[in-house]
mmCIF file of C-alpha atoms in Angstrom:
data_model
loop_
_atom_site.group_PDB
_atom_site.id
_atom_site.type_symbol
_atom_site.label_atom_id
_atom_site.label_comp_id
_atom_site.label_asym_id
_atom_site.label_seq_id
_atom_site.Cartn_x
_atom_site.Cartn_y
_atom_site.Cartn_z
ATOM 1 C CA UNK A 1 18.422 -20.174 4.463
ATOM 2 C CA UNK A 2 19.358 -16.474 4.812
ATOM 3 C CA UNK A 3 22.130 -15.367 7.267
ATOM 4 C CA UNK A 4 21.867 -12.157 9.126
ATOM 5 C CA UNK A 5 24.049 -10.218 6.502
ATOM 6 C CA UNK A 6 22.222 -11.532 3.604
ATOM 7 C CA UNK A 7 18.963 -10.700 5.341
ATOM 8 C CA UNK A 8 20.331 -7.128 6.218
ATOM 9 C CA UNK A 9 21.476 -6.506 2.532
ATOM 10 C CA UNK A 10 18.105 -7.682 1.306
ATOM 11 C CA UNK A 11 16.301 -5.548 3.542
ATOM 12 C CA UNK A 12 18.359 -2.547 2.426
ATOM 13 C CA UNK A 13 17.935 -3.511 -1.112
ATOM 14 C CA UNK A 14 14.045 -3.514 -0.824
ATOM 15 C CA UNK A 15 14.013 -0.265 1.184
ATOM 16 C CA UNK A 16 16.078 1.370 -1.652
ATOM 17 C CA UNK A 17 13.419 0.023 -4.402
ATOM 18 C CA UNK A 18 10.591 1.513 -2.242
ATOM 19 C CA UNK A 19 12.334 5.037 -1.593
ATOM 20 C CA UNK A 20 13.264 5.181 -5.200
ATOM 21 C CA UNK A 21 9.666 4.218 -6.299
ATOM 22 C CA UNK A 22 8.148 7.039 -3.824
ATOM 23 C CA UNK A 23 10.532 9.682 -4.982
ATOM 24 C CA UNK A 24 9.861 9.121 -8.593
ATOM 25 C CA UNK A 25 6.071 8.950 -7.861
ATOM 26 C CA UNK A 26 6.217 12.292 -6.170
ATOM 27 C CA UNK A 27 8.140 13.908 -8.878
ATOM 28 C CA UNK A 28 5.392 13.138 -11.321
ATOM 29 C CA UNK A 29 2.369 13.353 -8.935
ATOM 30 C CA UNK A 30 2.303 17.181 -8.795
ATOM 31 C CA UNK A 31 2.585 18.086 -12.519
ATOM 32 C CA UNK A 32 0.146 15.411 -13.533
ATOM 33 C CA UNK A 33 -2.453 16.503 -11.207
ATOM 34 C CA UNK A 34 -2.218 20.141 -12.200
ATOM 35 C CA UNK A 35 -2.327 19.094 -16.021
ATOM 36 C CA UNK A 36 -5.388 16.998 -15.005
ATOM 37 C CA UNK A 37 -7.429 19.683 -13.434
ATOM 38 C CA UNK A 38 -7.436 21.875 -16.585
ATOM 39 C CA UNK A 39 -10.503 21.944 -18.785
ATOM 40 C CA UNK A 40 -9.222 20.963 -22.198
ATOM 41 C CA UNK A 41 -9.175 17.748 -24.412
ATOM 42 C CA UNK A 42 -5.698 16.490 -23.457
ATOM 43 C CA UNK A 43 -6.658 17.207 -19.832
ATOM 44 C CA UNK A 44 -9.967 14.980 -19.899
ATOM 45 C CA UNK A 45 -7.958 12.403 -21.812
ATOM 46 C CA UNK A 46 -5.455 12.358 -18.878
ATOM 47 C CA UNK A 47 -7.955 12.167 -16.291
ATOM 48 C CA UNK A 48 -9.426 9.334 -17.950
ATOM 49 C CA UNK A 49 -6.143 7.408 -18.295
ATOM 50 C CA UNK A 50 -5.763 8.321 -14.625
ATOM 51 C CA UNK A 51 -9.132 6.751 -13.722
ATOM 52 C CA UNK A 52 -8.538 3.569 -15.647
ATOM 53 C CA UNK A 53 -5.172 3.058 -14.479
ATOM 54 C CA UNK A 54 -6.211 3.723 -10.996
ATOM 55 C CA UNK A 55 -8.975 0.940 -11.480
ATOM 56 C CA UNK A 56 -6.182 -1.605 -12.143
ATOM 57 C CA UNK A 57 -5.292 -3.646 -9.074
ATOM 58 C CA UNK A 58 -1.949 -3.131 -7.795
ATOM 59 C CA UNK A 59 -0.627 -6.522 -8.616
ATOM 60 C CA UNK A 60 -1.535 -5.868 -12.247
ATOM 61 C CA UNK A 61 1.346 -3.160 -12.462
ATOM 62 C CA UNK A 62 3.945 -5.687 -12.420
ATOM 63 C CA UNK A 63 3.023 -7.377 -15.704
ATOM 64 C CA UNK A 64 2.290 -4.361 -17.317
ATOM 65 C CA UNK A 65 5.583 -2.621 -16.543
ATOM 66 C CA UNK A 66 7.494 -5.650 -17.521
ATOM 67 C CA UNK A 67 5.791 -6.083 -20.711
ATOM 68 C CA UNK A 68 6.710 -2.427 -21.634
ATOM 69 C CA UNK A 69 10.224 -2.753 -20.623
ATOM 70 C CA UNK A 70 10.470 -5.941 -22.918
ATOM 71 C CA UNK A 71 8.562 -4.155 -25.649
ATOM 72 C CA UNK A 72 11.016 -1.224 -25.614
ATOM 73 C CA UNK A 73 14.171 -2.877 -24.858
ATOM 74 C CA UNK A 74 13.817 -6.370 -26.415
ATOM 75 C CA UNK A 75 14.463 -8.403 -23.164
ATOM 76 C CA UNK A 76 15.212 -8.119 -19.412
ATOM 77 C CA UNK A 77 18.469 -8.000 -18.038
ATOM 78 C CA UNK A 78 19.074 -8.122 -14.376
ATOM 79 C CA UNK A 79 19.492 -4.300 -14.256
ATOM 80 C CA UNK A 80 16.203 -3.879 -16.193
ATOM 81 C CA UNK A 81 14.550 -6.137 -13.947
ATOM 82 C CA UNK A 82 15.483 -3.736 -10.938
ATOM 83 C CA UNK A 83 14.023 -0.919 -13.078
ATOM 84 C CA UNK A 84 10.893 -2.736 -13.545
ATOM 85 C CA UNK A 85 10.598 -3.350 -9.791
ATOM 86 C CA UNK A 86 11.162 0.438 -9.284
ATOM 87 C CA UNK A 87 8.608 1.187 -12.091
ATOM 88 C CA UNK A 88 6.021 -1.267 -10.462
ATOM 89 C CA UNK A 89 6.282 0.628 -7.060
ATOM 90 C CA UNK A 90 6.016 3.905 -8.868
ATOM 91 C CA UNK A 91 2.930 3.133 -11.118
ATOM 92 C CA UNK A 92 1.336 1.742 -7.620
ATOM 93 C CA UNK A 93 1.773 5.313 -6.098
ATOM 94 C CA UNK A 94 1.246 7.593 -9.089
ATOM 95 C CA UNK A 95 -2.007 7.061 -10.167
ATOM 96 C CA UNK A 96 -3.968 6.999 -6.874
ATOM 97 C CA UNK A 97 -2.073 9.937 -5.684
ATOM 98 C CA UNK A 98 -2.284 11.916 -8.863
ATOM 99 C CA UNK A 99 -5.993 11.039 -9.273
ATOM 100 C CA UNK A 100 -6.675 12.295 -5.711
ATOM 101 C CA UNK A 101 -4.604 15.393 -5.900
ATOM 102 C CA UNK A 102 -6.313 16.326 -9.218
ATOM 103 C CA UNK A 103 -9.789 15.828 -7.521
ATOM 104 C CA UNK A 104 -8.713 17.975 -4.483
ATOM 105 C CA UNK A 105 -7.518 20.707 -6.477
ATOM 106 C CA UNK A 106 -10.403 21.219 -8.400
ATOM 107 C CA UNK A 107 -12.388 21.141 -5.206
ATOM 108 C CA UNK A 108 -10.764 24.234 -3.495
ATOM 109 C CA UNK A 109 -13.531 26.772 -2.929
ATOM 110 C CA UNK A 110 -13.636 29.537 -5.273
ATOM 111 C CA UNK A 111 -14.018 32.070 -2.433
ATOM 112 C CA UNK A 112 -10.566 30.934 -1.164
ATOM 113 C CA UNK A 113 -9.184 31.312 -4.707
ATOM 114 C CA UNK A 114 -10.520 34.673 -4.845
ATOM 115 C CA UNK A 115 -8.978 35.821 -1.613
ATOM 116 C CA UNK A 116 -5.665 34.721 -2.828
ATOM 117 C CA UNK A 117 -5.903 36.916 -5.873
ATOM 118 C CA UNK A 118 -6.894 39.825 -3.709
ATOM 119 C CA UNK A 119 -3.835 39.051 -1.668
ATOM 120 C CA UNK A 120 -1.729 39.367 -4.801
ATOM 121 C CA UNK A 121 -0.456 35.610 -4.750
ATOM 122 C CA UNK A 122 1.079 34.531 -7.912
ATOM 123 C CA UNK A 123 -0.407 31.050 -9.249
ATOM 124 C CA UNK A 124 2.762 29.425 -7.915
ATOM 125 C CA UNK A 125 2.227 30.908 -4.574
ATOM 126 C CA UNK A 126 -1.502 30.006 -4.374
ATOM 127 C CA UNK A 127 -0.826 26.534 -5.585
ATOM 128 C CA UNK A 128 1.654 25.936 -2.586
ATOM 129 C CA UNK A 129 -0.048 27.991 -0.112
ATOM 130 C CA UNK A 130 -3.646 27.396 -0.633
ATOM 131 C CA UNK A 131 -4.478 24.319 -3.053
ATOM 132 C CA UNK A 132 -1.560 21.820 -1.702
ATOM 133 C CA UNK A 133 -2.413 22.323 1.774
ATOM 134 C CA UNK A 134 -6.271 22.061 1.108
ATOM 135 C CA UNK A 135 -5.498 18.720 -0.569
ATOM 136 C CA UNK A 136 -3.079 17.306 2.073
ATOM 137 C CA UNK A 137 -5.560 15.456 4.230
ATOM 138 C CA UNK A 138 -6.905 13.252 1.648
ATOM 139 C CA UNK A 139 -3.668 13.018 -0.251
ATOM 140 C CA UNK A 140 -1.962 11.631 2.971
ATOM 141 C CA UNK A 141 -4.859 9.174 3.389
ATOM 142 C CA UNK A 142 -4.312 8.015 -0.120
ATOM 143 C CA UNK A 143 -0.571 7.831 0.337
ATOM 144 C CA UNK A 144 -0.707 5.786 3.327
ATOM 145 C CA UNK A 145 -3.178 3.291 1.531
ATOM 146 C CA UNK A 146 -1.209 3.242 -1.537
ATOM 147 C CA UNK A 147 2.243 2.741 0.272
ATOM 148 C CA UNK A 148 1.018 -0.087 2.220
ATOM 149 C CA UNK A 149 -0.276 -1.896 -1.031
ATOM 150 C CA UNK A 150 2.943 -1.026 -2.791
ATOM 151 C CA UNK A 151 5.078 -2.655 0.014
ATOM 152 C CA UNK A 152 3.165 -5.892 -0.862
ATOM 153 C CA UNK A 153 3.539 -5.589 -4.595
ATOM 154 C CA UNK A 154 7.268 -4.740 -4.280
ATOM 155 C CA UNK A 155 7.822 -7.934 -2.158
ATOM 156 C CA UNK A 156 5.880 -9.738 -4.683
ATOM 157 C CA UNK A 157 8.067 -8.368 -7.647
ATOM 158 C CA UNK A 158 11.226 -8.971 -5.741
ATOM 159 C CA UNK A 159 10.331 -12.592 -4.930
ATOM 160 C CA UNK A 160 9.637 -13.046 -8.752
ATOM 161 C CA UNK A 161 12.709 -11.376 -9.808
ATOM 162 C CA UNK A 162 14.496 -13.993 -7.581
ATOM 163 C CA UNK A 163 13.255 -16.981 -9.707
ATOM 164 C CA UNK A 164 15.962 -18.093 -11.993
ATOM 165 C CA UNK A 165 15.640 -20.530 -14.826
ATOM 166 C CA UNK A 166 17.583 -23.711 -14.480
ATOM 167 C CA UNK A 167 20.966 -23.696 -16.289
#
């Protein structure tokens, strides 16, 4: 039975998990997508990894992130459990957004790229003024779907984290 104060605190806690996961994913999406669109062996391997991770159902991210934390740290404290929850939300967003952005960056028409070269834009300016705006419609659509799935996975992960072993 939740009181109004506890429910409000729990809602705030959940919202912090979600915002933290979104920010962490966004910090990684753009560099991953730029690396993945290159045509060298590491980029091909990265695209393959992104495709495989994208194919894993979102609820599958929780056991994977928990297993990685246990493997690297030897166990899960309450604080590490919080990190697992945030990492799970990040994983639910990272792979679909990175995969979508990499595909959209590669789909920018060559004619538009030539125009930016003639206009004297630097690669950085071309990325932010041409490529990202061209990718935005599909990226936003993917983000909406991924965030809604991430909410489900976040609530599931928090529910599991609330289960305590009997004393």
